[in-house]
Amino acid sequence: MSLFLSLLLALVSPPAAGGTVQGRVILVRSGSPLPDASNAVVWIEKVHDGGGSVESRAKMRSEQKRFSPRVVVVRSGGTVAFPNADPIYHNVFSVSAGNRFDLGLYRSGATREKTFEQPGLVRVYCNIHPQMVGFVMVVDSDFAEVTGRDGSFRFEGVPPGTHTVRAWQDEGGDAQASVTVGGSAAPVTIRLDVTNFKPQPHKNKYGKDYPPGAGTDDERY
């Protein structure tokens, strides 16, 4: 085959088809798997092709003095809407480095938004209700999702090559695994140990403790 023909074939040949990355996150306490592996974020680090599963927009409602859903994921530059579905006021904020924000006090039915540029975990709180805790994971990837109860995940159309799959969950921290797309790779299993997790109270947006009884007034707040 001539050099010219080889170059021509290389130019017109379609790129290698993407593959599938799938697996499961398992939460473990004292050596035993838990039946519920919800709200773990799984993503393929720094993989971009424009056809992945992660969205550029998400929504986290303030509802019954909780964030719902508790965990969302967006790509870098993505926007999260924070609608207030309660008949009271809320003040959503975060002091997470690189993605600090304060949406101020807003009433029932109103929605405010925040665009997140910096990859990383954003811990979200309400300045009125200390029981409200949520998480926005901002990823540098086109492939990410939040697990359901069974902890399973699946990504289609992943570019060939060896990639790092990362997982994070509030109580289990983070872990990673390597996967090669283009061969007969085994399903990915990531175990996160929640044994030593102990919830810690957080401060309000001013860096101070919440006043006693904060978040219990149903009349306005």
Coordinates of N, CA, C and O in Angstrom, one line a residue, residues 18-108:
G18 N -16.8 4.7 21.0 CA -16.7 4.8 22.5 C -17.2 3.5 23.1 O -17.9 2.7 22.5
G19 N -16.8 3.3 24.4 CA -17.2 2.1 25.1 C -18.1 2.4 26.3 O -18.5 3.5 26.5
T20 N -18.3 1.4 27.1 CA -19.2 1.5 28.2 C -18.3 1.3 29.5 O -17.5 0.4 29.6
V21 N -18.6 2.1 30.4 CA -18.0 2.0 31.8 C -19.1 1.8 32.7 O -20.0 2.7 32.8
Q22 N -19.2 0.7 33.5 CA -20.2 0.5 34.4 C -19.7 -0.2 35.7 O -18.6 -0.7 35.7
G23 N -20.5 -0.1 36.7 CA -20.0 -0.7 38.0 C -21.0 -0.3 39.1 O -22.1 0.0 38.9
R24 N -20.4 -0.3 40.3 CA -21.2 -0.1 41.5 C -20.4 0.5 42.6 O -19.2 0.1 42.8
V25 N -21.0 1.4 43.3 CA -20.4 1.9 44.6 C -21.0 1.1 45.7 O -22.2 0.9 45.8
I26 N -20.1 0.6 46.6 CA -20.6 -0.1 47.8 C -20.2 0.7 49.1 O -19.0 1.0 49.2
L27 N -21.1 1.0 49.9 CA -20.8 1.6 51.2 C -20.6 0.5 52.2 O -21.5 -0.4 52.3
V28 N -19.6 0.6 53.0 CA -19.2 -0.5 54.0 C -19.2 0.2 55.4 O -18.5 1.2 55.6
R29 N -19.8 -0.5 56.3 CA -19.6 -0.1 57.8 C -19.2 -1.3 58.6 O -19.8 -2.4 58.5
S30 N -18.1 -1.2 59.2 CA -17.5 -2.3 60.0 C -17.3 -3.5 59.2 O -17.6 -4.6 59.7
G31 N -17.0 -3.4 58.0 CA -16.7 -4.6 57.1 C -17.9 -5.1 56.4 O -17.8 -6.0 55.6
S32 N -19.1 -4.6 56.7 CA -20.3 -5.1 56.1 C -20.9 -4.1 55.1 O -21.1 -3.0 55.4
P33 N -21.3 -4.6 53.9 CA -21.9 -3.7 52.9 C -23.3 -3.2 53.4 O -24.1 -4.0 54.0
L34 N -23.6 -2.0 53.2 CA -24.9 -1.4 53.5 C -25.9 -1.6 52.4 O -25.5 -1.7 51.2
P35 N -27.2 -1.7 52.7 CA -28.2 -2.0 51.7 C -28.5 -0.7 50.8 O -29.1 -0.9 49.8
D36 N -28.1 0.4 51.3 CA -28.4 1.7 50.6 C -27.1 2.4 50.3 O -26.4 2.8 51.2
A37 N -26.8 2.6 49.0 CA -25.7 3.3 48.5 C -26.1 4.6 47.7 O -25.4 5.0 46.8
S38 N -27.1 5.2 48.2 CA -27.6 6.4 47.5 C -26.7 7.6 47.6 O -25.9 7.6 48.6
N39 N -26.8 8.5 46.7 CA -26.2 9.8 46.8 C -24.7 9.8 46.8 O -24.0 10.7 47.3
A40 N -24.1 8.8 46.1 CA -22.7 8.8 45.8 C -22.5 9.4 44.4 O -23.3 9.1 43.5
V41 N -21.6 10.3 44.2 CA -21.3 10.9 42.9 C -20.2 10.1 42.3 O -19.2 9.9 42.9
V42 N -20.4 9.7 41.0 CA -19.4 8.9 40.3 C -19.1 9.7 39.0 O -20.0 10.1 38.3
W43 N -17.8 9.9 38.7 CA -17.5 10.5 37.4 C -16.1 10.0 36.9 O -15.3 9.4 37.6
I44 N -16.0 10.2 35.6 CA -14.7 9.8 34.9 C -13.9 11.1 34.8 O -14.3 12.0 34.1
E45 N -12.8 11.1 35.4 CA -12.0 12.3 35.5 C -11.4 12.8 34.2 O -10.8 12.1 33.5
K46 N -11.7 14.1 33.9 CA -11.2 14.8 32.8 C -11.3 14.2 31.5 O -10.4 14.1 30.6
V47 N -12.6 13.6 31.2 CA -12.9 13.0 29.9 C -14.0 13.9 29.3 O -15.1 14.1 29.9
H48 N -13.7 14.4 28.1 CA -14.7 15.3 27.4 C -14.9 14.8 26.0 O -13.9 14.5 25.3
D49 N -16.1 14.7 25.6 CA -16.4 14.5 24.2 C -17.7 15.1 23.8 O -18.1 14.9 22.6
G50 N -18.4 15.8 24.7 CA -19.6 16.5 24.4 C -20.8 15.6 24.3 O -21.9 16.1 24.1
G51 N -20.7 14.3 24.6 CA -21.8 13.4 24.5 C -22.0 12.6 25.8 O -22.7 11.6 25.8
G52 N -21.5 13.1 26.9 CA -21.6 12.4 28.2 C -22.9 12.6 28.9 O -23.9 13.2 28.3
S53 N -23.0 12.1 30.1 CA -24.3 12.1 30.8 C -24.5 13.3 31.7 O -25.6 13.5 32.2
V54 N -23.4 14.0 32.1 CA -23.5 15.0 33.1 C -24.2 16.3 32.4 O -23.9 16.6 31.3
E55 N -25.0 16.9 33.2 CA -25.7 18.1 32.7 C -25.0 19.4 33.1 O -24.2 19.4 34.0
S56 N -25.4 20.5 32.4 CA -24.8 21.8 32.7 C -25.8 22.6 33.6 O -25.5 23.7 34.0
R57 N -26.9 22.0 33.9 CA -27.9 22.6 34.8 C -28.5 21.6 35.7 O -28.7 20.4 35.3
A58 N -28.8 22.0 36.9 CA -29.4 21.1 37.9 C -30.3 21.9 38.8 O -30.2 23.2 38.8
K59 N -31.0 21.2 39.6 CA -32.0 21.9 40.5 C -31.9 21.3 41.9 O -31.9 20.1 42.0
M60 N -31.9 22.1 42.9 CA -31.9 21.7 44.3 C -32.9 22.5 45.1 O -32.7 23.7 45.4
R61 N -34.1 21.9 45.4 CA -35.2 22.6 46.0 C -35.0 22.7 47.5 O -34.4 21.8 48.2
S62 N -35.5 23.8 48.1 CA -35.6 23.9 49.6 C -37.1 23.5 49.8 O -38.0 24.2 49.4
E63 N -37.2 22.3 50.5 CA -38.5 21.7 50.6 C -38.6 21.0 52.0 O -37.8 20.2 52.3
Q64 N -39.6 21.4 52.8 CA -39.8 20.9 54.1 C -38.5 21.0 55.0 O -38.1 20.1 55.7
K65 N -37.9 22.1 54.8 CA -36.7 22.5 55.5 C -35.6 21.4 55.2 O -34.8 21.1 56.1
R66 N -35.5 20.9 54.0 CA -34.5 20.1 53.5 C -34.1 20.4 52.1 O -34.9 21.1 51.4
F67 N -32.9 20.1 51.7 CA -32.6 20.2 50.3 C -33.0 18.9 49.5 O -32.6 17.8 50.0
S68 N -33.6 19.1 48.4 CA -34.1 18.0 47.6 C -33.9 18.2 46.1 O -34.4 19.2 45.6
P69 N -33.0 17.4 45.5 CA -32.3 16.3 46.1 C -31.1 16.8 46.9 O -30.7 18.0 46.8
R70 N -30.6 15.9 47.8 CA -29.5 16.3 48.7 C -28.2 16.5 48.0 O -27.4 17.3 48.4
V71 N -28.0 15.8 46.9 CA -26.8 15.8 46.1 C -27.1 16.0 44.6 O -28.0 15.3 44.1
V72 N -26.4 16.9 44.0 CA -26.5 17.1 42.5 C -25.1 17.2 42.0 O -24.1 17.5 42.7
V73 N -25.0 17.0 40.7 CA -23.7 17.1 40.0 C -23.8 17.9 38.7 O -24.8 17.7 38.0
V74 N -22.9 18.8 38.5 CA -22.9 19.6 37.2 C -21.4 19.6 36.7 O -20.5 19.5 37.5
R75 N -21.2 19.9 35.4 CA -19.9 20.1 34.9 C -19.4 21.5 35.2 O -20.2 22.4 35.6
S76 N -18.1 21.7 35.2 CA -17.6 23.1 35.4 C -18.3 24.1 34.5 O -18.4 23.8 33.3
G77 N -18.7 25.2 35.1 CA -19.4 26.2 34.3 C -20.9 26.0 34.3 O -21.7 26.7 33.7
G78 N -21.3 24.9 35.0 CA -22.8 24.6 35.1 C -23.5 25.4 36.2 O -22.8 26.0 37.1
T79 N -24.8 25.5 36.1 CA -25.6 26.3 36.9 C -26.6 25.5 37.7 O -27.2 24.5 37.2
V80 N -26.7 25.8 39.0 CA -27.7 25.1 39.8 C -28.8 26.1 40.3 O -28.4 27.2 40.8
A81 N -30.0 25.8 40.1 CA -31.2 26.6 40.5 C -31.6 26.1 41.9 O -31.6 24.9 42.2
F82 N -31.9 27.1 42.8 CA -32.3 26.8 44.2 C -33.7 27.3 44.4 O -33.8 28.4 45.1
P83 N -34.7 26.7 43.9 CA -36.1 27.2 44.2 C -36.5 27.0 45.6 O -36.2 26.0 46.3
N84 N -37.3 27.9 46.2 CA -37.8 27.8 47.5 C -39.3 27.3 47.4 O -40.2 28.0 47.0
A85 N -39.5 26.0 47.8 CA -40.8 25.4 47.7 C -41.5 25.3 49.0 O -42.6 24.8 49.2
D86 N -40.9 26.0 50.0 CA -41.5 26.0 51.4 C -42.3 27.3 51.5 O -42.0 28.3 50.8
P87 N -43.3 27.4 52.4 CA -44.1 28.6 52.6 C -43.4 29.5 53.6 O -44.1 30.3 54.3
I88 N -42.1 29.5 53.6 CA -41.3 30.3 54.5 C -40.0 30.8 53.8 O -39.8 30.5 52.6
Y89 N -39.2 31.6 54.4 CA -38.0 32.2 53.8 C -36.8 31.2 54.0 O -36.8 30.4 54.9
H90 N -35.9 31.3 53.0 CA -34.6 30.6 53.1 C -33.5 31.5 52.7 O -33.7 32.5 52.0
N91 N -32.3 31.1 53.1 CA -31.1 31.8 52.7 C -30.0 30.8 52.4 O -29.3 30.3 53.3
V92 N -29.8 30.4 51.1 CA -28.9 29.4 50.7 C -27.5 30.0 50.5 O -27.4 31.0 49.9
F93 N -26.5 29.3 51.1 CA -25.1 29.8 51.0 C -24.1 28.7 51.0 O -24.4 27.5 51.4
S94 N -22.9 29.0 50.7 CA -21.8 28.1 50.8 C -20.5 28.9 51.1 O -20.3 30.0 50.6
V95 N -19.6 28.3 51.9 CA -18.3 28.9 52.1 C -17.2 28.0 51.5 O -16.0 28.2 51.9
S96 N -17.5 27.1 50.7 CA -16.6 26.2 50.1 C -15.6 27.0 49.2 O -16.0 27.8 48.3
A97 N -14.3 26.7 49.4 CA -13.3 27.4 48.6 C -13.5 27.3 47.1 O -13.7 26.2 46.6
G98 N -13.4 28.4 46.4 CA -13.5 28.4 45.0 C -14.9 28.6 44.5 O -15.1 29.0 43.3
N99 N -15.9 28.3 45.3 CA -17.3 28.4 44.9 C -18.2 29.0 46.0 O -19.3 28.6 46.1
R100 N -17.6 29.9 46.7 CA -18.4 30.6 47.8 C -19.6 31.4 47.1 O -19.4 32.0 46.1
F101 N -20.7 31.4 47.8 CA -21.8 32.2 47.3 C -22.8 32.4 48.5 O -22.8 31.7 49.5
D102 N -23.7 33.4 48.3 CA -24.7 33.7 49.3 C -25.9 34.3 48.5 O -25.8 35.3 47.9
L103 N -27.0 33.5 48.5 CA -28.2 33.9 47.7 C -29.1 34.9 48.4 O -30.1 35.3 47.8
G104 N -28.8 35.2 49.7 CA -29.6 36.1 50.4 C -30.9 35.5 50.8 O -31.3 34.3 50.5
L105 N -31.7 36.3 51.5 CA -33.0 35.8 52.0 C -34.1 35.9 50.9 O -34.2 37.0 50.2
Y106 N -34.8 34.8 50.6 CA -35.8 34.9 49.6 C -37.0 34.1 49.9 O -36.9 33.1 50.6
R107 N -38.2 34.5 49.4 CA -39.5 34.0 49.9 C -39.9 32.7 49.1 O -39.3 32.3 48.2
S108 N -41.0 32.2 49.6 CA -41.7 31.0 49.0 C -42.0 31.3 47.5 O -42.5 32.4 47.2

